[in-house]
Short mmCIF file of C-alpha atoms in Angstrom, two decimals:
data_model
loop_
_atom_site.label_atom_id
_atom_site.label_comp_id
_atom_site.label_asym_id
_atom_site.label_seq_id
_atom_site.Cartn_x
_atom_site.Cartn_y
_atom_site.Cartn_z
CA MET A 337 -43.16 3.94 64.54
CA LEU A 338 -45.85 4.17 61.94
CA ARG A 339 -43.25 4.99 59.32
CA ARG A 340 -41.16 1.91 60.19
CA LEU A 341 -44.24 -0.24 60.03
CA SER A 342 -45.21 1.08 56.68
CA SER A 343 -41.71 0.69 55.33
CA HIS A 344 -41.67 -3.19 56.52
CA ALA A 345 -45.14 -3.62 54.99
CA ALA A 346 -44.06 -2.27 51.57
CA GLU A 347 -41.19 -4.42 51.56
CA GLY A 348 -43.09 -7.44 52.41
CA LEU A 349 -45.60 -6.73 49.55
CA ALA A 350 -42.80 -6.07 47.19
CA ALA A 351 -41.08 -9.33 47.84
CA LEU A 352 -44.67 -10.93 47.70
CA PHE A 353 -45.51 -9.79 44.21
CA SER A 354 -42.18 -9.53 42.56
CA SER A 355 -41.56 -11.14 39.27
CA ASP A 356 -38.83 -13.21 40.76
CA LYS A 357 -41.19 -15.72 42.54
CA LYS A 358 -38.93 -18.69 41.70
CA ASP A 359 -38.18 -19.28 45.49
CA GLU A 360 -41.75 -19.14 46.53
CA LYS A 361 -43.39 -22.11 48.47
CA LEU A 362 -46.98 -23.01 47.85
CA VAL A 363 -48.49 -25.45 50.45
CA CYS A 364 -51.91 -26.88 50.04
CA SER A 365 -53.55 -28.61 53.01
CA PRO A 366 -56.84 -30.05 53.12
CA SER A 367 -57.55 -28.69 56.49
CA PRO A 368 -55.74 -26.87 59.21
CA ASN A 369 -55.78 -29.82 61.49
CA ASN A 370 -54.32 -32.17 58.73
CA GLU A 371 -50.58 -32.72 59.33
CA LYS A 372 -50.01 -33.86 55.72
CA GLN A 373 -49.33 -30.65 53.66
CA LYS A 374 -47.92 -30.37 50.02
CA THR A 375 -45.11 -27.96 49.59
CA PHE A 376 -43.96 -27.08 46.15
CA ASP A 377 -40.14 -25.78 46.02
CA VAL A 378 -39.17 -24.18 43.11
CA ASP A 379 -35.89 -23.04 43.73
CA ASP A 380 -34.47 -23.81 47.43
CA SER A 381 -30.99 -22.35 46.66
CA GLN A 382 -32.07 -18.68 47.08
CA GLU A 383 -33.20 -17.19 50.29
CA SER A 384 -36.63 -18.71 51.32
CA HIS A 385 -39.63 -16.46 51.87
CA PRO A 386 -42.78 -17.07 54.02
CA GLN A 387 -45.01 -20.03 53.05
CA HIS A 388 -48.41 -19.42 51.46
CA THR A 389 -50.96 -22.11 52.58
CA ILE A 390 -54.30 -22.84 50.97
CA TYR A 391 -56.96 -24.55 52.74
CA PHE A 392 -59.89 -26.25 51.05
CA ASN A 393 -62.66 -28.56 52.02
CA PRO A 394 -63.60 -31.30 49.48
CA VAL A 395 -67.10 -31.59 50.91
CA VAL A 396 -67.89 -27.91 50.46
CA LEU A 397 -66.60 -28.01 46.82
CA PHE A 398 -68.58 -30.95 45.81
CA GLY A 399 -71.67 -29.75 47.38
CA GLY A 400 -71.40 -26.51 45.68
CA PHE A 401 -70.94 -27.99 42.36
CA ILE A 402 -73.93 -30.36 42.80
CA SER A 403 -76.00 -27.20 43.86
CA PHE A 404 -75.11 -25.22 40.93
CA ALA A 405 -75.96 -28.29 38.52
CA ALA A 406 -79.36 -28.54 40.27
CA ILE A 407 -80.15 -24.98 40.13
CA ALA A 408 -79.37 -24.99 36.41
CA PHE A 409 -81.34 -27.84 35.59
CA TYR A 410 -84.70 -26.85 37.48
CA ALA A 411 -84.24 -23.42 35.78
CA GLY A 412 -84.12 -24.81 32.44
CA VAL A 413 -87.25 -27.13 33.17
CA ILE A 414 -89.24 -24.10 34.60
CA ILE A 415 -88.37 -22.00 31.41
CA ARG A 416 -89.28 -24.70 29.09
CA ILE A 417 -92.63 -25.11 30.77
CA LEU A 418 -93.27 -21.33 30.79
CA MET A 419 -92.41 -21.22 27.04
CA LEU A 420 -94.82 -24.18 26.13
CA SER A 421 -97.47 -22.68 28.28
CA ASN A 422 -97.02 -19.26 26.64
CA SER A 423 -97.25 -20.59 23.02
CA ALA A 424 -100.48 -22.43 23.92
CA THR A 425 -101.95 -19.32 25.56
CA GLN A 426 -101.13 -17.40 22.45
CA LEU A 427 -102.56 -19.57 20.18
CA ASN A 428 -105.85 -20.09 22.08
CA GLY A 429 -105.77 -16.30 23.41
CA SER A 430 -108.56 -13.89 23.37
CA THR A 431 -107.10 -11.99 20.25
CA GLN A 432 -107.87 -15.31 17.75
CA THR A 433 -110.89 -17.25 17.85
CA ILE A 434 -108.94 -20.32 17.07
CA ASN A 435 -109.05 -23.54 18.87
CA LEU A 436 -106.66 -26.20 17.48
CA ASN A 437 -107.38 -28.65 20.59
CA VAL A 438 -103.59 -28.60 21.51
CA ALA A 439 -104.00 -30.94 24.45
CA THR A 440 -106.73 -33.14 23.51
CA ASP A 441 -105.98 -33.67 19.68
CA TRP A 442 -102.97 -36.12 20.41
CA ASN A 443 -104.89 -39.18 19.89
CA ILE A 444 -103.75 -41.49 16.94
CA LYS A 445 -105.68 -40.82 13.69
CA GLN A 446 -106.10 -43.00 10.70
CA LEU A 447 -104.28 -41.29 7.74
CA PRO A 448 -105.11 -42.04 4.07
CA PRO A 449 -102.77 -44.40 2.21
CA PRO A 450 -100.82 -43.59 -0.79
CA THR A 451 -102.33 -44.47 -4.16
CA VAL A 452 -101.16 -45.45 -7.59
CA ILE A 453 -102.37 -43.95 -10.91
CA PRO A 454 -104.26 -46.62 -12.82
CA GLY A 455 -102.17 -48.08 -15.65
CA LYS A 456 -98.82 -46.71 -14.18
CA GLU A 457 -96.02 -49.24 -13.50
CA VAL A 458 -94.55 -49.18 -10.18
CA PRO A 459 -90.93 -50.98 -10.19
CA PRO A 460 -90.23 -53.04 -7.21
CA THR A 461 -88.73 -51.01 -4.34
CA THR A 462 -87.42 -51.89 -0.83
CA TYR A 463 -88.91 -49.91 2.26
CA THR A 464 -86.55 -48.90 5.12
CA PHE A 465 -87.37 -46.78 8.00
CA GLN A 466 -85.99 -45.86 11.53
CA HIS A 467 -87.88 -44.16 14.05
CA PHE A 468 -86.34 -42.08 16.61
CA PRO A 469 -88.09 -40.77 19.98
CA ALA A 470 -88.78 -36.92 19.94
CA GLU A 471 -90.05 -34.92 22.77
CA GLY A 472 -91.47 -32.29 20.50
CA SER A 473 -93.65 -34.65 18.38
CA ARG A 474 -97.25 -35.33 19.54
CA ASN A 475 -98.15 -37.83 16.84
CA SER A 476 -96.29 -39.78 14.42
CA TYR A 477 -97.71 -41.56 11.06
CA ASP A 478 -96.03 -43.60 8.57
CA LEU A 479 -97.72 -45.09 5.56
CA HIS A 480 -96.52 -46.52 2.27
CA LEU A 481 -97.83 -48.25 -0.94
CA PRO A 482 -98.68 -52.13 -0.38
CA ARG A 483 -96.16 -54.77 -1.61
CA VAL A 484 -95.98 -55.42 -5.39
CA ASP A 485 -98.39 -58.51 -5.26
CA GLU A 486 -100.94 -56.47 -3.41
CA LEU A 487 -100.37 -53.49 -5.62
CA ASP A 488 -100.92 -55.63 -8.72
CA ASP A 489 -104.30 -56.64 -7.32
CA VAL A 490 -105.36 -53.18 -6.62
CA VAL A 491 -104.38 -52.04 -10.16
CA SER A 492 -106.16 -54.76 -11.83
CA MET A 493 -109.33 -53.99 -9.92
CA THR A 494 -109.08 -50.31 -10.81
CA ASN A 495 -108.66 -51.26 -14.43
CA GLU A 496 -111.50 -53.37 -14.46
CA ASP A 497 -113.60 -50.41 -13.20
CA ASP A 498 -112.32 -48.09 -15.70
CA SER A 499 -113.01 -50.35 -18.71
CA SER A 500 -116.67 -50.76 -18.04
CA ASP A 501 -117.00 -47.09 -18.73
CA ASP A 502 -117.00 -45.59 -22.37
CA SER A 503 -113.78 -43.70 -21.90
CA SER A 504 -111.10 -45.82 -23.84
CA ASP A 505 -109.94 -42.65 -25.39
CA ASP A 506 -109.33 -40.77 -22.04
CA SER A 507 -107.39 -43.87 -20.68
CA SER A 508 -105.13 -44.17 -23.63
CA ASP A 509 -104.37 -40.60 -23.34
CA ASP A 510 -103.56 -40.94 -19.70
CA GLU A 511 -101.18 -43.94 -20.47
CA ASP A 512 -99.54 -41.51 -23.13
CA ASN A 513 -98.93 -39.19 -20.50
CA ASN A 514 -97.54 -41.64 -17.99
CA ASP A 515 -95.14 -42.81 -20.65
CA ASP A 516 -94.11 -39.09 -21.16
CA LEU A 517 -93.70 -38.66 -17.45
CA SER A 518 -91.70 -41.77 -16.92
CA GLU A 519 -89.20 -40.84 -19.59
CA GLY A 520 -86.01 -39.47 -18.19
CA LEU A 521 -86.11 -40.86 -14.68
CA HIS A 522 -82.83 -42.01 -14.68
CA LEU A 523 -81.03 -38.82 -15.87
CA PRO A 524 -79.12 -36.90 -13.27
CA ALA A 525 -81.19 -33.87 -13.33
CA GLY A 526 -84.58 -32.57 -12.36
CA GLN A 527 -86.94 -29.87 -11.33
CA HIS A 528 -87.43 -28.12 -8.03
CA LEU A 529 -90.65 -26.11 -7.16
CA LEU A 530 -90.53 -24.04 -3.84
CA VAL A 531 -93.82 -22.71 -2.66
CA ASP A 532 -94.67 -20.48 0.39
CA ILE A 533 -98.29 -19.56 1.29
CA LYS A 534 -99.52 -17.40 4.08
CA ASN A 535 -102.87 -16.40 5.39
CA VAL A 536 -103.88 -19.97 5.43
CA ASP A 537 -106.50 -21.36 7.77
CA PRO A 538 -104.67 -22.40 11.05
CA ILE A 539 -106.94 -25.25 11.76
CA PHE A 540 -106.32 -26.75 8.37
CA LEU A 541 -102.52 -26.37 9.02
CA ASN A 542 -102.60 -28.26 12.41
CA SER A 543 -104.58 -31.19 10.90
CA GLU A 544 -102.27 -34.15 9.88
CA GLU A 545 -105.23 -35.78 8.11
CA ARG A 546 -106.26 -33.05 5.87
CA LEU A 547 -102.67 -32.06 4.96
CA ALA A 548 -102.18 -35.69 4.16
CA GLU A 549 -105.24 -35.97 1.98
CA ALA A 550 -104.07 -32.77 0.29
CA MET A 551 -100.67 -34.11 -0.51
CA ILE A 552 -102.15 -37.26 -1.87
CA GLN A 553 -104.46 -35.52 -4.02
CA LEU A 554 -101.83 -33.11 -5.21
CA VAL A 555 -99.65 -36.06 -6.24
CA ASP A 556 -102.34 -37.80 -8.07
CA GLU A 557 -103.45 -34.72 -9.95
CA SER A 558 -99.56 -34.21 -11.00
CA LYS A 559 -99.53 -37.76 -12.17
CA LEU A 560 -96.75 -38.79 -9.82
CA THR A 561 -96.41 -41.85 -7.60
CA LEU A 562 -96.13 -41.39 -3.88
CA LEU A 563 -94.42 -44.54 -2.41
CA SER A 564 -94.60 -43.59 1.09
CA TYR A 565 -94.91 -40.59 3.37
CA HIS A 566 -94.36 -39.65 7.13
CA CYS A 567 -96.09 -37.04 9.10
CA HIS A 568 -95.39 -35.53 12.58
CA GLY A 569 -97.63 -33.52 14.69
CA LEU A 570 -95.40 -31.24 16.54
CA ILE A 571 -95.76 -29.69 20.16
CA PRO A 572 -97.45 -27.41 20.77
CA VAL A 573 -98.66 -26.92 17.23
CA GLY A 574 -97.56 -27.49 13.72
CA VAL A 575 -97.02 -30.40 11.12
CA SER A 576 -94.18 -31.64 9.24
CA CYS A 577 -94.57 -34.24 6.40
CA ALA A 578 -92.20 -35.83 4.02
CA GLY A 579 -93.33 -37.97 1.08
CA VAL A 580 -91.08 -40.21 -1.00
CA LEU A 581 -92.07 -40.22 -4.71
CA LEU A 582 -91.04 -42.55 -7.50
CA GLU A 583 -89.71 -39.29 -9.07
CA SER A 584 -87.95 -38.11 -6.00
CA HIS A 585 -89.91 -36.25 -2.82
CA VAL A 586 -92.54 -33.79 -1.70
CA ALA A 587 -92.22 -32.17 1.77
CA PHE A 588 -93.76 -29.30 3.77
CA HIS A 589 -93.89 -27.59 7.31
CA THR A 590 -96.69 -25.58 8.63
CA TRP A 591 -96.98 -22.73 11.27
CA PRO A 592 -100.51 -22.60 12.32
CA THR A 593 -100.34 -19.60 14.57
CA GLU A 594 -98.74 -17.64 11.80
CA GLY A 595 -100.75 -19.06 9.06
CA VAL A 596 -97.87 -20.10 6.94
CA ILE A 597 -96.93 -23.33 5.10
CA SER A 598 -93.87 -23.88 3.29
CA MET A 599 -93.33 -26.64 0.52
CA ASP A 600 -90.97 -27.99 -1.94
CA LEU A 601 -91.48 -30.51 -4.59
CA PHE A 602 -88.81 -32.38 -6.58
CA THR A 603 -89.14 -34.62 -9.49
CA CYS A 604 -86.47 -36.07 -11.84
CA GLY A 605 -89.08 -37.08 -14.61
CA SER A 606 -89.82 -35.07 -17.57
CA GLY A 607 -93.29 -33.83 -16.51
CA LYS A 608 -93.47 -30.18 -15.80
CA LEU A 609 -94.20 -28.87 -12.31
CA ILE A 610 -95.44 -25.55 -13.38
CA PRO A 611 -98.99 -26.68 -14.22
CA THR A 612 -99.12 -27.94 -10.62
CA LEU A 613 -99.23 -24.44 -9.00
CA PRO A 614 -103.00 -24.07 -9.36
CA SER A 615 -103.64 -27.30 -7.70
CA ILE A 616 -101.06 -26.39 -4.77
CA GLN A 617 -103.07 -22.95 -4.33
CA GLN A 618 -106.29 -24.68 -4.23
CA LEU A 619 -105.40 -27.48 -2.00
CA PHE A 620 -103.05 -25.92 0.47
CA GLY A 621 -104.16 -22.26 0.10
CA VAL A 622 -107.25 -22.79 2.36
CA LYS A 623 -108.78 -19.53 3.73
CA ALA A 624 -109.75 -19.28 7.39
CA ALA A 625 -113.59 -19.46 8.27
CA ASN A 626 -113.10 -15.77 9.73
CA GLU A 627 -114.50 -13.30 6.95
CA ASP A 628 -112.15 -10.53 8.11
CA THR A 629 -108.94 -12.50 7.07
CA ASP A 630 -106.99 -11.86 3.99
CA ASP A 631 -106.91 -14.23 1.04
CA PRO A 632 -104.15 -16.67 1.06
CA MET A 633 -101.00 -15.37 -0.84
CA MET A 634 -98.41 -17.70 -2.73
CA MET A 635 -94.85 -17.09 -3.45
CA TRP A 636 -92.98 -19.64 -5.45
CA SER A 637 -89.83 -20.19 -7.49
CA HIS A 638 -88.95 -22.83 -10.07
CA LYS A 639 -85.34 -24.10 -10.85
CA LEU A 640 -83.77 -26.76 -12.85
CA ARG A 641 -81.50 -29.08 -10.68
CA GLY A 642 -78.71 -31.57 -11.75
CA PHE A 643 -76.81 -31.86 -14.90
CA ARG A 644 -78.26 -31.94 -18.50
CA LYS A 645 -75.37 -31.08 -20.85
CA GLY A 646 -73.31 -34.07 -21.48
CA PHE A 647 -76.12 -36.64 -20.40
CA VAL A 648 -78.82 -35.54 -22.64
CA PRO A 649 -77.85 -36.01 -26.44
CA GLY A 650 -77.81 -32.74 -28.24
CA TYR A 651 -78.95 -30.61 -25.23
CA ASN A 652 -78.97 -26.95 -25.90
CA PHE A 653 -80.12 -24.78 -22.88
CA GLU A 654 -81.16 -21.95 -25.13
CA LEU A 655 -83.73 -24.06 -26.61
CA ASN A 656 -85.21 -24.87 -23.09
CA PRO A 657 -87.28 -21.96 -21.76
CA LEU A 658 -87.05 -23.34 -18.34
CA ASP A 659 -83.14 -23.02 -18.69
CA ALA A 660 -83.18 -19.76 -20.56
CA ASP A 661 -84.22 -16.38 -19.85
CA LEU A 662 -87.74 -17.43 -18.60
CA GLY A 663 -86.19 -19.57 -16.07
CA SER A 664 -83.47 -17.38 -14.96
CA GLU A 665 -85.49 -13.96 -15.00
CA ILE A 666 -89.04 -15.08 -13.92
CA LEU A 667 -89.39 -18.44 -12.78
CA ALA A 668 -86.12 -18.56 -10.50
CA SER A 669 -87.20 -15.40 -8.42
CA HIS A 670 -88.97 -16.02 -5.26
CA ASP A 671 -89.63 -12.48 -4.27
CA PHE A 672 -92.09 -11.54 -6.85
CA ASP A 673 -95.45 -10.00 -5.25
CA ILE A 674 -97.38 -11.61 -8.24
CA LYS A 675 -96.27 -14.32 -10.44
CA LYS A 676 -99.25 -16.04 -12.01
CA PRO A 677 -98.92 -18.38 -15.10
CA LEU A 678 -101.64 -17.56 -17.64
CA VAL A 679 -100.46 -19.71 -20.34
CA SER A 680 -97.77 -22.43 -19.79
CA ALA A 681 -95.87 -24.12 -22.58
CA ALA A 682 -98.23 -23.65 -25.23
CA GLU A 683 -97.00 -24.86 -28.46
CA THR A 684 -97.67 -23.19 -31.69
CA ASP A 685 -96.66 -24.09 -35.30
CA TYR A 686 -93.27 -22.33 -34.79
CA GLN A 687 -92.52 -22.05 -31.04
CA MET A 688 -93.53 -22.47 -27.56
CA VAL A 689 -95.40 -19.65 -25.75
CA ASP A 690 -95.51 -19.02 -21.86
CA VAL A 691 -97.48 -16.05 -20.58
CA TYR A 692 -97.02 -14.89 -16.92
CA GLU A 693 -98.69 -12.10 -14.92
CA VAL A 694 -95.68 -10.70 -12.80
CA MET A 695 -95.15 -8.02 -10.20
CA ASN A 696 -91.46 -7.33 -9.33
CA PRO A 697 -91.23 -5.40 -6.17
CA LYS A 698 -87.89 -3.87 -7.36
CA GLN A 699 -89.67 -2.30 -10.42
CA ARG A 700 -93.14 -1.41 -9.02
CA ARG A 701 -94.84 -1.29 -5.68
CA LEU A 702 -97.81 -3.67 -5.26
CA SER A 703 -99.73 -0.90 -3.42
CA ASP A 704 -99.64 1.13 -6.92
CA TYR A 705 -101.30 -1.86 -8.55
CA TYR A 706 -103.91 -2.14 -6.04
CA LYS A 707 -104.68 1.58 -6.39
CA SER A 708 -105.09 1.34 -10.22
CA LEU A 709 -107.92 -1.31 -9.55
CA GLU A 710 -109.97 1.21 -7.29
CA ASP A 711 -112.15 4.35 -8.58
CA ASP A 712 -110.50 6.91 -6.18
CA GLY A 713 -109.46 9.70 -8.78
CA SER A 714 -105.88 8.84 -8.42
CA TYR A 715 -103.33 8.81 -11.17
CA GLU A 716 -103.32 4.99 -11.47
CA SER A 717 -107.15 4.64 -11.43
CA LEU A 718 -107.40 7.21 -14.25
CA HIS A 719 -104.64 5.65 -16.35
CA PRO A 720 -105.80 1.98 -16.22
CA ASP A 721 -103.10 1.22 -18.78
CA THR A 722 -100.36 1.69 -16.03
CA ARG A 723 -101.75 -1.35 -14.26
CA TYR A 724 -100.38 -3.65 -16.93
CA GLY A 725 -96.83 -2.46 -17.19
CA ASP A 726 -96.34 -3.01 -20.92
CA ALA A 727 -96.76 0.72 -21.89
CA PRO A 728 -93.24 1.92 -20.96
CA TYR A 729 -91.61 -0.83 -23.35
CA HIS A 730 -93.97 -0.40 -26.33
CA GLU A 731 -94.06 3.47 -26.20
CA SER A 732 -90.23 3.51 -26.30
CA ILE A 733 -90.15 1.51 -29.56
CA VAL A 734 -93.00 3.32 -31.23
CA HIS A 735 -93.22 6.95 -30.30
CA PRO A 736 -89.79 8.22 -31.18
CA ALA A 737 -89.95 7.12 -34.73
CA MET A 738 -93.46 8.29 -35.13
CA ILE A 739 -92.45 11.76 -33.88
CA THR A 740 -89.35 12.05 -36.03
CA HIS A 741 -91.76 11.62 -39.30
CA PRO A 742 -93.34 14.86 -40.01
CA ASN A 743 -96.57 13.31 -41.32
CA PRO A 744 -96.99 9.51 -40.86
CA LYS A 745 -99.77 7.94 -42.71
CA ARG A 746 -98.91 4.36 -43.32
CA VAL A 747 -97.03 1.85 -41.06
CA ALA A 748 -96.01 -1.83 -41.33
CA VAL A 749 -95.48 -3.62 -38.14
CA ILE A 750 -93.08 -6.78 -38.74
CA GLY A 751 -93.91 -9.24 -35.98
CA GLY A 752 -95.87 -7.68 -32.88
CA GLY A 753 -98.42 -10.33 -32.68
CA GLU A 754 -99.45 -9.34 -29.23
CA GLY A 755 -101.08 -6.16 -30.49
CA ALA A 756 -99.64 -3.63 -28.27
CA THR A 757 -97.38 -2.07 -30.68
CA VAL A 758 -100.27 -1.55 -33.13
CA ARG A 759 -102.01 0.12 -30.26
CA GLU A 760 -99.43 2.65 -29.48
CA ILE A 761 -99.07 3.51 -33.30
CA LEU A 762 -102.82 4.09 -33.66
CA LYS A 763 -102.51 6.88 -31.00
CA HIS A 764 -101.16 9.27 -33.79
CA SER A 765 -104.17 10.67 -35.57
CA THR A 766 -102.38 11.20 -39.10
CA LEU A 767 -102.30 7.57 -39.80
CA GLU A 768 -104.37 6.07 -42.73
CA LYS A 769 -103.40 2.46 -42.76
CA VAL A 770 -101.60 0.22 -40.22
CA VAL A 771 -100.66 -3.44 -41.26
CA MET A 772 -99.23 -5.94 -38.82
CA ILE A 773 -97.44 -8.93 -40.55
CA GLU A 774 -96.97 -11.81 -38.15
CA ILE A 775 -95.95 -15.28 -39.31
CA ASP A 776 -97.28 -17.12 -36.16
CA GLY A 777 -101.01 -16.81 -36.05
CA GLY A 778 -100.94 -18.88 -32.80
CA VAL A 779 -99.24 -15.88 -30.95
CA VAL A 780 -102.09 -13.60 -32.09
CA ASN A 781 -104.74 -16.12 -30.91
CA LEU A 782 -103.03 -16.51 -27.72
CA SER A 783 -102.66 -12.77 -27.14
CA THR A 784 -106.15 -12.21 -28.04
CA LYS A 785 -107.58 -14.68 -25.49
CA HIS A 786 -105.13 -14.06 -22.76
CA LEU A 787 -103.60 -10.46 -23.23
CA PRO A 788 -106.97 -8.53 -24.44
CA GLU A 789 -105.80 -5.36 -22.40
CA TRP A 790 -102.64 -5.35 -24.61
CA GLN A 791 -105.02 -4.67 -27.76
CA ASP A 792 -107.54 -2.40 -26.18
CA CYS A 793 -107.54 0.85 -28.05
CA SER A 794 -110.99 2.15 -26.17
CA SER A 795 -109.05 4.92 -24.75
CA ILE A 796 -108.05 6.52 -28.08
CA ALA A 797 -110.60 9.03 -29.01
CA HIS A 798 -109.97 9.12 -32.69
CA HIS A 799 -110.20 5.38 -33.28
CA ASP A 800 -113.07 3.00 -32.64
CA GLY A 801 -110.70 0.00 -32.06
CA CYS A 802 -107.53 -1.46 -33.15
CA GLY A 803 -108.72 -3.10 -36.32
CA GLU A 804 -109.39 -6.64 -37.26
#
């Protein structure tokens, strides 16, 4: 009896799940008591099989969908509240003595308006804006230069004040600089300066007023023209600002809890952006009041943008240091641990000179450099010449030839105005006379002023100095 039932069950399952289901009928019914049923006949010509009926309740399905949507919505709201409260707690937690007044600092403030450099012409412009509501913004500010007629009054009043001083020569110099900066405004080319600074005061990074004042001062010191700017104070903390320049734009974003600000400055004029780096460091690299914090550290890169060849008559990129090796090997790199301009675009009678102090992490570790500044008996501290990095280069071009000669006494150096080549030559005690021939005295003077360590022979026992 059991064997027969098992065989019948096996046959029923085989018929139900067989691949040939064209004769199967599917009946869908809203409820068992509903007489209206839908039957789908695929092929009635074959032998019919038992019908399969599916019952569903529309009310239950709709209620389940609404319940699932409500649960997902309220779960998202709760998670958002927890994330915001967690950020505020982290900012004002016991591990940091920082109070940014996240909840009470949402009042509207009066930010400083843009200014114009006295004597600089500002062409007529149109101002168009569109505001969009944003839940993540606690404050929004929008300021711009006054209309042309109002601007004329401001400039005329400023010029009257300047004319009362005995500084006519300085004003003429400023006008000349303004003319230079205005040159090339319509060329499809520009300069782009990218700056990141860390270890910055969190309170400063969360203040729209102080950040706006720093931006306006930077624009003024750079002899640019700020047409308008827009700032948002974000929730829970942080500030984003964008300023429209006559020359292009300036923008930055802050992370107060991390002490970081990122900025970019783009101009299409002929004025150089590299000289603005000290101002950026001073205005935006504000150290926290806590004495235990590290000094602000700035990383930056500079790139030429747009097109010059074909638009600038006779343009040769090899004659533009910003477009040649200086620009590609030094200025365009953003990962240098140290990149500090000591001399920027200094002109001599024969050439333009740039001097940079750089530390490439791919070639040397920053910790080794700091160790060379200490007095701990380490190799780096006992050999201070290693901190400058010029020794390997000048040693390789001097000592192979000097060692090859059996008894060198007289040496002539053609070029070498920086003095490091002569320094390495004087390490050989057999010498009687060394003469350096340099056509560009400006290079010698700049090296003496900005690279005195390259000419330092104090570590050579048999020489009192490198000569005169």
